[in-house]
C-alpha cells in the first residue's frame, strides 16, 4: 500500500487526506497544534467547493444555504439584489456557509481513527518517509520555505480584517456592505448565529488595545444589523488578521512533495475562495494519483491542472478587492455603485460562474476485494 504524509490538519490538509484514503493510500496527517482547531470563525462554501466535497464523499452537517441577500452601501441603500434561486439554477448548487468547527469536524469524521496526529511539528521534509508528502501547512508554510528558500513570503494586500461569530435575537439575511475602502459582510449560519467580518484599508500590523471599542467607533454608524452585531460580539471571540497574498510559485510540486491550499496560493478573501480552492486541490491530487502508478507523472498532472486555475483565482480575488472594498476614491465609488445598481438580480447571480462553476474530476476508487 502506498503511503502519504500530509503536513497540516486544516481544511486543505484534511481534504487531501480524505481523497488519498479514498483511493486506497495509507495516510497520516501531522498537525502542529495540540488539537484540531477552527480559527477563522466561518467560511463560505461556493458550488465548486460543494461539488468537491461531494466527490470526496464528505457528509456535511451544519451548513446553511443562503436564501436571500444583497449588496448595500453603509447607510443600507441597496446596490444590488442577490437572487438565490437564480444562483442555484445557474450554478447547480446553492451558496452555503458553515462554521469552521463544523467543517473541520465533518472532514475529521471522514477519516479513520488514528489517521490524524496532533502536536507534531515537522522541521525537515527529509525526516518524512512516504511515497508522497502533501504540504498543507498554511500561508507561512515551512515546507515551501525549504523547497523554495528564495521565493518571496506572502505580502500584505493592503487590507486588514476582523471576524467573529455571534448570536442575534432575530434572523438576518446575507449581505455585503461597502464604503470607501471598507467592507462588512454578514452571513447567517444554521443555528441562528451569524458569521460577520469587517475589512478595511489600513497599514499592516496595526492593532488596537480595545478592538471592540475601535469597531464601535469605526463602524457604529453603519446600517443595522452591523452596530448590533458589534455590540453582541464578546471581545475574546474577535479575530484580527492582516490579509495577505502569495507571490505565484513556478510549480506546486518538487520531487515527491506537493503544495496545497494557502501554502501554494494564498489569496485575499474578496471572492470567498481560499478554502474552496484548497478543497479543489485535494480532489485533483487524489484524482491524479488514482489514474497512474507513476507518482512523478501524477504530481506533474496535479501541478498542470491546479497552478493555472488557482493562480487565476488569486488574480480575480485581488481585482475584486480593488473594485470593491479597497476602492477609496469617492467619485469612483459613486460610479461603481451606480453601475452595479443597473444590474438585474438574475445577472448578478451569474457573476463568478467561471470560478464557482468548476466541476471536479472523480478519483478512481480501488476495486473491492473479491470474495468466493
Short mmCIF file of N, CA, C and O in Angstrom, two decimals, residues 280-358:
data_model
loop_
_atom_site.label_atom_id
_atom_site.label_comp_id
_atom_site.label_asym_id
_atom_site.label_seq_id
_atom_site.Cartn_x
_atom_site.Cartn_y
_atom_site.Cartn_z
N UNK A 280 -10.58 22.04 -3.75
CA UNK A 280 -10.36 21.67 -5.15
C UNK A 280 -9.00 20.98 -5.32
O UNK A 280 -8.89 19.96 -6.01
N UNK A 281 -7.96 21.57 -4.73
CA UNK A 281 -6.62 20.97 -4.81
C UNK A 281 -6.66 19.51 -4.39
O UNK A 281 -6.07 18.63 -5.04
N UNK A 282 -7.34 19.25 -3.28
CA UNK A 282 -7.37 17.90 -2.72
C UNK A 282 -8.00 16.91 -3.68
O UNK A 282 -7.50 15.78 -3.86
N UNK A 283 -9.11 17.29 -4.32
CA UNK A 283 -9.78 16.39 -5.25
C UNK A 283 -8.90 16.10 -6.46
O UNK A 283 -8.77 14.95 -6.90
N UNK A 284 -8.28 17.14 -7.00
CA UNK A 284 -7.43 16.97 -8.19
C UNK A 284 -6.22 16.11 -7.87
O UNK A 284 -5.83 15.24 -8.66
N UNK A 285 -5.62 16.31 -6.70
CA UNK A 285 -4.47 15.50 -6.32
C UNK A 285 -4.84 14.03 -6.21
O UNK A 285 -4.14 13.15 -6.73
N UNK A 286 -5.97 13.75 -5.55
CA UNK A 286 -6.41 12.35 -5.42
C UNK A 286 -6.72 11.76 -6.79
O UNK A 286 -6.36 10.60 -7.07
N UNK A 287 -7.39 12.52 -7.65
CA UNK A 287 -7.73 12.01 -8.97
C UNK A 287 -6.47 11.72 -9.78
O UNK A 287 -6.38 10.68 -10.47
N UNK A 288 -5.50 12.62 -9.71
CA UNK A 288 -4.26 12.42 -10.48
C UNK A 288 -3.52 11.17 -10.01
O UNK A 288 -3.03 10.38 -10.82
N UNK A 289 -3.44 10.97 -8.71
CA UNK A 289 -2.72 9.82 -8.18
C UNK A 289 -3.49 8.52 -8.36
O UNK A 289 -2.91 7.44 -8.26
N UNK A 290 -4.79 8.62 -8.62
CA UNK A 290 -5.60 7.40 -8.80
C UNK A 290 -5.55 6.85 -10.21
O UNK A 290 -5.98 5.73 -10.45
N UNK A 291 -5.00 7.63 -11.15
CA UNK A 291 -5.07 7.23 -12.56
C UNK A 291 -3.78 6.61 -13.07
O UNK A 291 -3.75 6.14 -14.22
N UNK A 292 -2.72 6.60 -12.27
CA UNK A 292 -1.45 6.06 -12.73
C UNK A 292 -0.62 5.58 -11.56
O UNK A 292 -0.74 6.09 -10.44
N UNK A 293 0.24 4.62 -11.81
CA UNK A 293 1.19 4.15 -10.80
C UNK A 293 2.42 5.03 -10.76
O UNK A 293 3.25 4.93 -9.85
N UNK A 294 2.57 5.89 -11.76
CA UNK A 294 3.73 6.78 -11.86
C UNK A 294 3.47 8.03 -11.03
O UNK A 294 2.76 8.95 -11.47
N UNK A 295 4.04 8.07 -9.83
CA UNK A 295 3.79 9.19 -8.93
C UNK A 295 4.29 10.50 -9.53
O UNK A 295 3.63 11.55 -9.43
N UNK A 296 5.46 10.49 -10.16
CA UNK A 296 6.00 11.71 -10.76
C UNK A 296 5.05 12.27 -11.82
O UNK A 296 4.80 13.48 -11.88
N UNK A 297 4.51 11.38 -12.66
CA UNK A 297 3.57 11.82 -13.69
C UNK A 297 2.29 12.37 -13.07
O UNK A 297 1.73 13.36 -13.55
N UNK A 298 1.83 11.74 -11.99
CA UNK A 298 0.61 12.20 -11.32
C UNK A 298 0.81 13.58 -10.70
O UNK A 298 -0.06 14.46 -10.81
N UNK A 299 1.94 13.78 -10.05
CA UNK A 299 2.21 15.09 -9.44
C UNK A 299 2.38 16.16 -10.51
O UNK A 299 1.97 17.31 -10.31
N UNK A 300 2.97 15.81 -11.62
CA UNK A 300 3.09 16.74 -12.74
C UNK A 300 1.71 17.15 -13.25
O UNK A 300 1.44 18.32 -13.53
N UNK A 301 0.82 16.17 -13.35
CA UNK A 301 -0.55 16.45 -13.78
C UNK A 301 -1.26 17.35 -12.78
O UNK A 301 -1.99 18.29 -13.16
N UNK A 302 -1.08 17.08 -11.50
CA UNK A 302 -1.67 17.92 -10.45
C UNK A 302 -1.23 19.38 -10.62
O UNK A 302 -2.05 20.31 -10.61
N UNK A 303 0.07 19.58 -10.79
CA UNK A 303 0.59 20.93 -10.95
C UNK A 303 0.03 21.59 -12.20
O UNK A 303 -0.36 22.77 -12.18
N UNK A 304 -0.03 20.87 -13.29
CA UNK A 304 -0.51 21.43 -14.55
C UNK A 304 -1.98 21.81 -14.48
O UNK A 304 -2.42 22.76 -15.15
N UNK A 305 -2.75 21.09 -13.67
CA UNK A 305 -4.16 21.41 -13.54
C UNK A 305 -4.41 22.53 -12.53
O UNK A 305 -5.22 23.43 -12.78
N UNK A 306 -3.71 22.48 -11.41
CA UNK A 306 -4.05 23.37 -10.32
C UNK A 306 -3.37 24.73 -10.38
O UNK A 306 -3.96 25.73 -9.95
N UNK A 307 -2.16 24.79 -10.86
CA UNK A 307 -1.44 26.07 -10.81
C UNK A 307 -2.13 27.15 -11.66
O UNK A 307 -2.39 28.25 -11.16
N UNK A 308 -2.44 26.89 -12.94
CA UNK A 308 -3.12 27.95 -13.71
C UNK A 308 -4.48 28.33 -13.12
O UNK A 308 -4.83 29.51 -13.06
N UNK A 309 -5.23 27.35 -12.72
CA UNK A 309 -6.57 27.59 -12.18
C UNK A 309 -6.51 28.43 -10.90
O UNK A 309 -7.14 29.48 -10.79
N UNK A 310 -5.74 27.98 -9.92
CA UNK A 310 -5.71 28.66 -8.63
C UNK A 310 -5.05 30.04 -8.73
O UNK A 310 -5.49 30.99 -8.07
N UNK A 311 -4.03 30.17 -9.56
CA UNK A 311 -3.38 31.48 -9.69
C UNK A 311 -4.28 32.47 -10.40
O UNK A 311 -4.25 33.67 -10.11
N UNK A 312 -5.15 31.99 -11.28
CA UNK A 312 -6.13 32.89 -11.90
C UNK A 312 -7.17 33.34 -10.89
O UNK A 312 -7.65 34.49 -10.93
N UNK A 313 -7.52 32.46 -9.96
CA UNK A 313 -8.47 32.83 -8.90
C UNK A 313 -7.84 33.85 -7.96
O UNK A 313 -8.51 34.79 -7.50
N UNK A 314 -6.55 33.70 -7.67
CA UNK A 314 -5.85 34.70 -6.86
C UNK A 314 -5.95 36.07 -7.53
O UNK A 314 -6.27 37.08 -6.90
N UNK A 315 -5.65 36.13 -8.83
CA UNK A 315 -5.71 37.40 -9.57
C UNK A 315 -7.12 37.98 -9.54
O UNK A 315 -7.31 39.19 -9.36
N UNK A 316 -8.12 37.11 -9.71
CA UNK A 316 -9.51 37.58 -9.69
C UNK A 316 -9.88 38.11 -8.31
O UNK A 316 -10.62 39.10 -8.19
N UNK A 317 -9.38 37.48 -7.26
CA UNK A 317 -9.66 37.93 -5.91
C UNK A 317 -9.03 39.29 -5.64
O UNK A 317 -9.65 40.17 -5.03
N UNK A 318 -7.80 39.47 -6.09
CA UNK A 318 -7.13 40.76 -5.95
C UNK A 318 -7.90 41.85 -6.69
O UNK A 318 -8.13 42.95 -6.17
N UNK A 319 -8.34 41.53 -7.91
CA UNK A 319 -9.10 42.50 -8.70
C UNK A 319 -10.43 42.83 -8.05
O UNK A 319 -10.88 43.98 -8.05
N UNK A 320 -11.09 41.81 -7.48
CA UNK A 320 -12.36 42.05 -6.79
C UNK A 320 -12.17 43.00 -5.62
O UNK A 320 -13.04 43.83 -5.33
N UNK A 321 -11.04 42.89 -4.93
CA UNK A 321 -10.77 43.81 -3.84
C UNK A 321 -10.56 45.23 -4.33
O UNK A 321 -11.04 46.20 -3.72
N UNK A 322 -9.88 45.38 -5.46
CA UNK A 322 -9.58 46.71 -5.98
C UNK A 322 -10.83 47.47 -6.41
O UNK A 322 -10.92 48.69 -6.23
N UNK A 323 -11.80 46.75 -6.99
CA UNK A 323 -13.01 47.43 -7.42
C UNK A 323 -14.10 47.39 -6.36
O UNK A 323 -15.15 48.03 -6.52
N UNK A 324 -13.86 46.65 -5.29
CA UNK A 324 -14.84 46.53 -4.23
C UNK A 324 -14.40 47.22 -2.96
O UNK A 324 -14.33 48.46 -2.90
N UNK A 325 -14.06 46.46 -1.91
CA UNK A 325 -13.82 47.06 -0.60
C UNK A 325 -12.54 47.87 -0.48
O UNK A 325 -12.35 48.55 0.53
N UNK A 326 -11.65 47.81 -1.47
CA UNK A 326 -10.43 48.61 -1.39
C UNK A 326 -10.51 49.90 -2.21
O UNK A 326 -9.58 50.70 -2.18
N UNK A 327 -11.60 50.11 -2.89
CA UNK A 327 -11.78 51.33 -3.68
C UNK A 327 -12.09 52.49 -2.74
O UNK A 327 -13.03 52.42 -1.94
N UNK A 328 -11.30 53.58 -2.84
CA UNK A 328 -11.44 54.67 -1.87
C UNK A 328 -11.83 56.00 -2.49
O UNK A 328 -12.33 56.87 -1.80
N UNK A 329 -11.55 56.19 -3.77
CA UNK A 329 -11.89 57.47 -4.40
C UNK A 329 -13.40 57.66 -4.41
O UNK A 329 -14.13 56.83 -4.98
N UNK A 330 -13.93 58.73 -3.79
CA UNK A 330 -15.39 58.89 -3.69
C UNK A 330 -16.10 58.92 -5.03
O UNK A 330 -17.19 58.36 -5.18
N UNK A 331 -15.49 59.55 -6.04
CA UNK A 331 -16.11 59.60 -7.35
C UNK A 331 -16.15 58.20 -7.97
O UNK A 331 -17.18 57.79 -8.52
N UNK A 332 -15.04 57.46 -7.86
CA UNK A 332 -15.00 56.10 -8.39
C UNK A 332 -16.00 55.20 -7.67
O UNK A 332 -16.65 54.34 -8.29
N UNK A 333 -16.14 55.39 -6.36
CA UNK A 333 -17.10 54.61 -5.59
C UNK A 333 -18.52 54.89 -6.07
O UNK A 333 -19.34 53.98 -6.26
N UNK A 334 -18.84 56.17 -6.31
CA UNK A 334 -20.18 56.53 -6.78
C UNK A 334 -20.46 55.93 -8.15
O UNK A 334 -21.58 55.43 -8.40
N UNK A 335 -19.47 55.98 -9.05
CA UNK A 335 -19.65 55.40 -10.38
C UNK A 335 -19.85 53.89 -10.29
O UNK A 335 -20.75 53.32 -10.93
N UNK A 336 -19.02 53.24 -9.50
CA UNK A 336 -19.15 51.78 -9.33
C UNK A 336 -20.53 51.40 -8.80
O UNK A 336 -21.20 50.51 -9.34
N UNK A 337 -20.97 52.08 -7.75
CA UNK A 337 -22.27 51.76 -7.17
C UNK A 337 -23.40 52.00 -8.18
O UNK A 337 -24.36 51.22 -8.25
N UNK A 338 -23.26 53.07 -8.98
CA UNK A 338 -24.27 53.36 -9.98
C UNK A 338 -24.35 52.27 -11.03
O UNK A 338 -25.45 51.87 -11.45
N UNK A 339 -23.20 51.78 -11.46
CA UNK A 339 -23.18 50.70 -12.45
C UNK A 339 -23.79 49.43 -11.87
O UNK A 339 -24.62 48.77 -12.52
N UNK A 340 -23.43 49.10 -10.64
CA UNK A 340 -23.95 47.88 -10.02
C UNK A 340 -25.47 47.96 -9.82
O UNK A 340 -26.16 46.95 -9.90
N UNK A 341 -25.98 49.16 -9.56
CA UNK A 341 -27.43 49.30 -9.35
C UNK A 341 -28.22 49.00 -10.62
O UNK A 341 -29.41 48.68 -10.55
N UNK A 342 -27.58 49.11 -11.76
CA UNK A 342 -28.25 48.85 -13.02
C UNK A 342 -28.34 47.37 -13.35
O UNK A 342 -29.05 46.98 -14.28
N UNK A 343 -27.59 46.54 -12.61
CA UNK A 343 -27.55 45.12 -12.92
C UNK A 343 -28.76 44.40 -12.33
O UNK A 343 -29.06 44.54 -11.13
N UNK A 344 -29.50 43.63 -13.14
CA UNK A 344 -30.62 42.85 -12.60
C UNK A 344 -30.12 41.72 -11.71
O UNK A 344 -29.00 41.22 -11.88
N UNK A 345 -30.98 41.29 -10.79
CA UNK A 345 -30.60 40.23 -9.87
C UNK A 345 -30.20 38.95 -10.56
O UNK A 345 -29.27 38.25 -10.13
N UNK A 346 -30.89 38.62 -11.65
CA UNK A 346 -30.56 37.39 -12.38
C UNK A 346 -29.16 37.44 -12.97
O UNK A 346 -28.49 36.42 -13.07
N UNK A 347 -28.72 38.65 -13.34
CA UNK A 347 -27.37 38.78 -13.89
C UNK A 347 -26.32 38.70 -12.80
O UNK A 347 -25.28 38.06 -12.98
N UNK A 348 -26.56 39.34 -11.66
CA UNK A 348 -25.58 39.27 -10.57
C UNK A 348 -25.41 37.84 -10.07
O UNK A 348 -24.35 37.47 -9.56
N UNK A 349 -26.45 37.01 -10.23
CA UNK A 349 -26.35 35.60 -9.83
C UNK A 349 -25.37 34.84 -10.70
O UNK A 349 -24.89 33.77 -10.30
N UNK A 350 -25.07 35.36 -11.88
CA UNK A 350 -24.15 34.69 -12.79
C UNK A 350 -22.70 35.14 -12.61
O UNK A 350 -21.79 34.51 -13.17
N UNK A 351 -22.49 36.22 -11.87
CA UNK A 351 -21.13 36.71 -11.67
C UNK A 351 -20.30 35.66 -10.93
O UNK A 351 -20.74 35.07 -9.95
N UNK A 352 -19.10 35.44 -11.42
CA UNK A 352 -18.22 34.46 -10.80
C UNK A 352 -18.43 33.04 -11.26
O UNK A 352 -17.85 32.10 -10.68
N UNK A 353 -19.22 32.85 -12.33
CA UNK A 353 -19.51 31.49 -12.80
C UNK A 353 -18.25 30.77 -13.24
O UNK A 353 -18.14 29.54 -13.11
N UNK A 354 -17.27 31.51 -13.76
CA UNK A 354 -16.02 30.87 -14.17
C UNK A 354 -15.25 30.27 -13.02
O UNK A 354 -14.45 29.35 -13.22
N UNK A 355 -15.48 30.78 -11.82
CA UNK A 355 -14.82 30.24 -10.63
C UNK A 355 -15.68 29.17 -9.98
O UNK A 355 -15.26 28.03 -9.80
N UNK A 356 -16.92 29.52 -9.65
CA UNK A 356 -17.75 28.58 -8.89
C UNK A 356 -18.40 27.51 -9.76
O UNK A 356 -18.95 26.54 -9.24
N UNK A 357 -18.31 27.65 -11.09
CA UNK A 357 -18.88 26.64 -11.97
C UNK A 357 -17.96 25.45 -12.22
O UNK A 357 -18.34 24.53 -12.96
N UNK A 358 -16.79 25.45 -11.61
CA UNK A 358 -15.81 24.38 -11.83
C UNK A 358 -16.36 23.03 -11.36
O UNK A 358 -17.01 22.92 -10.33
#
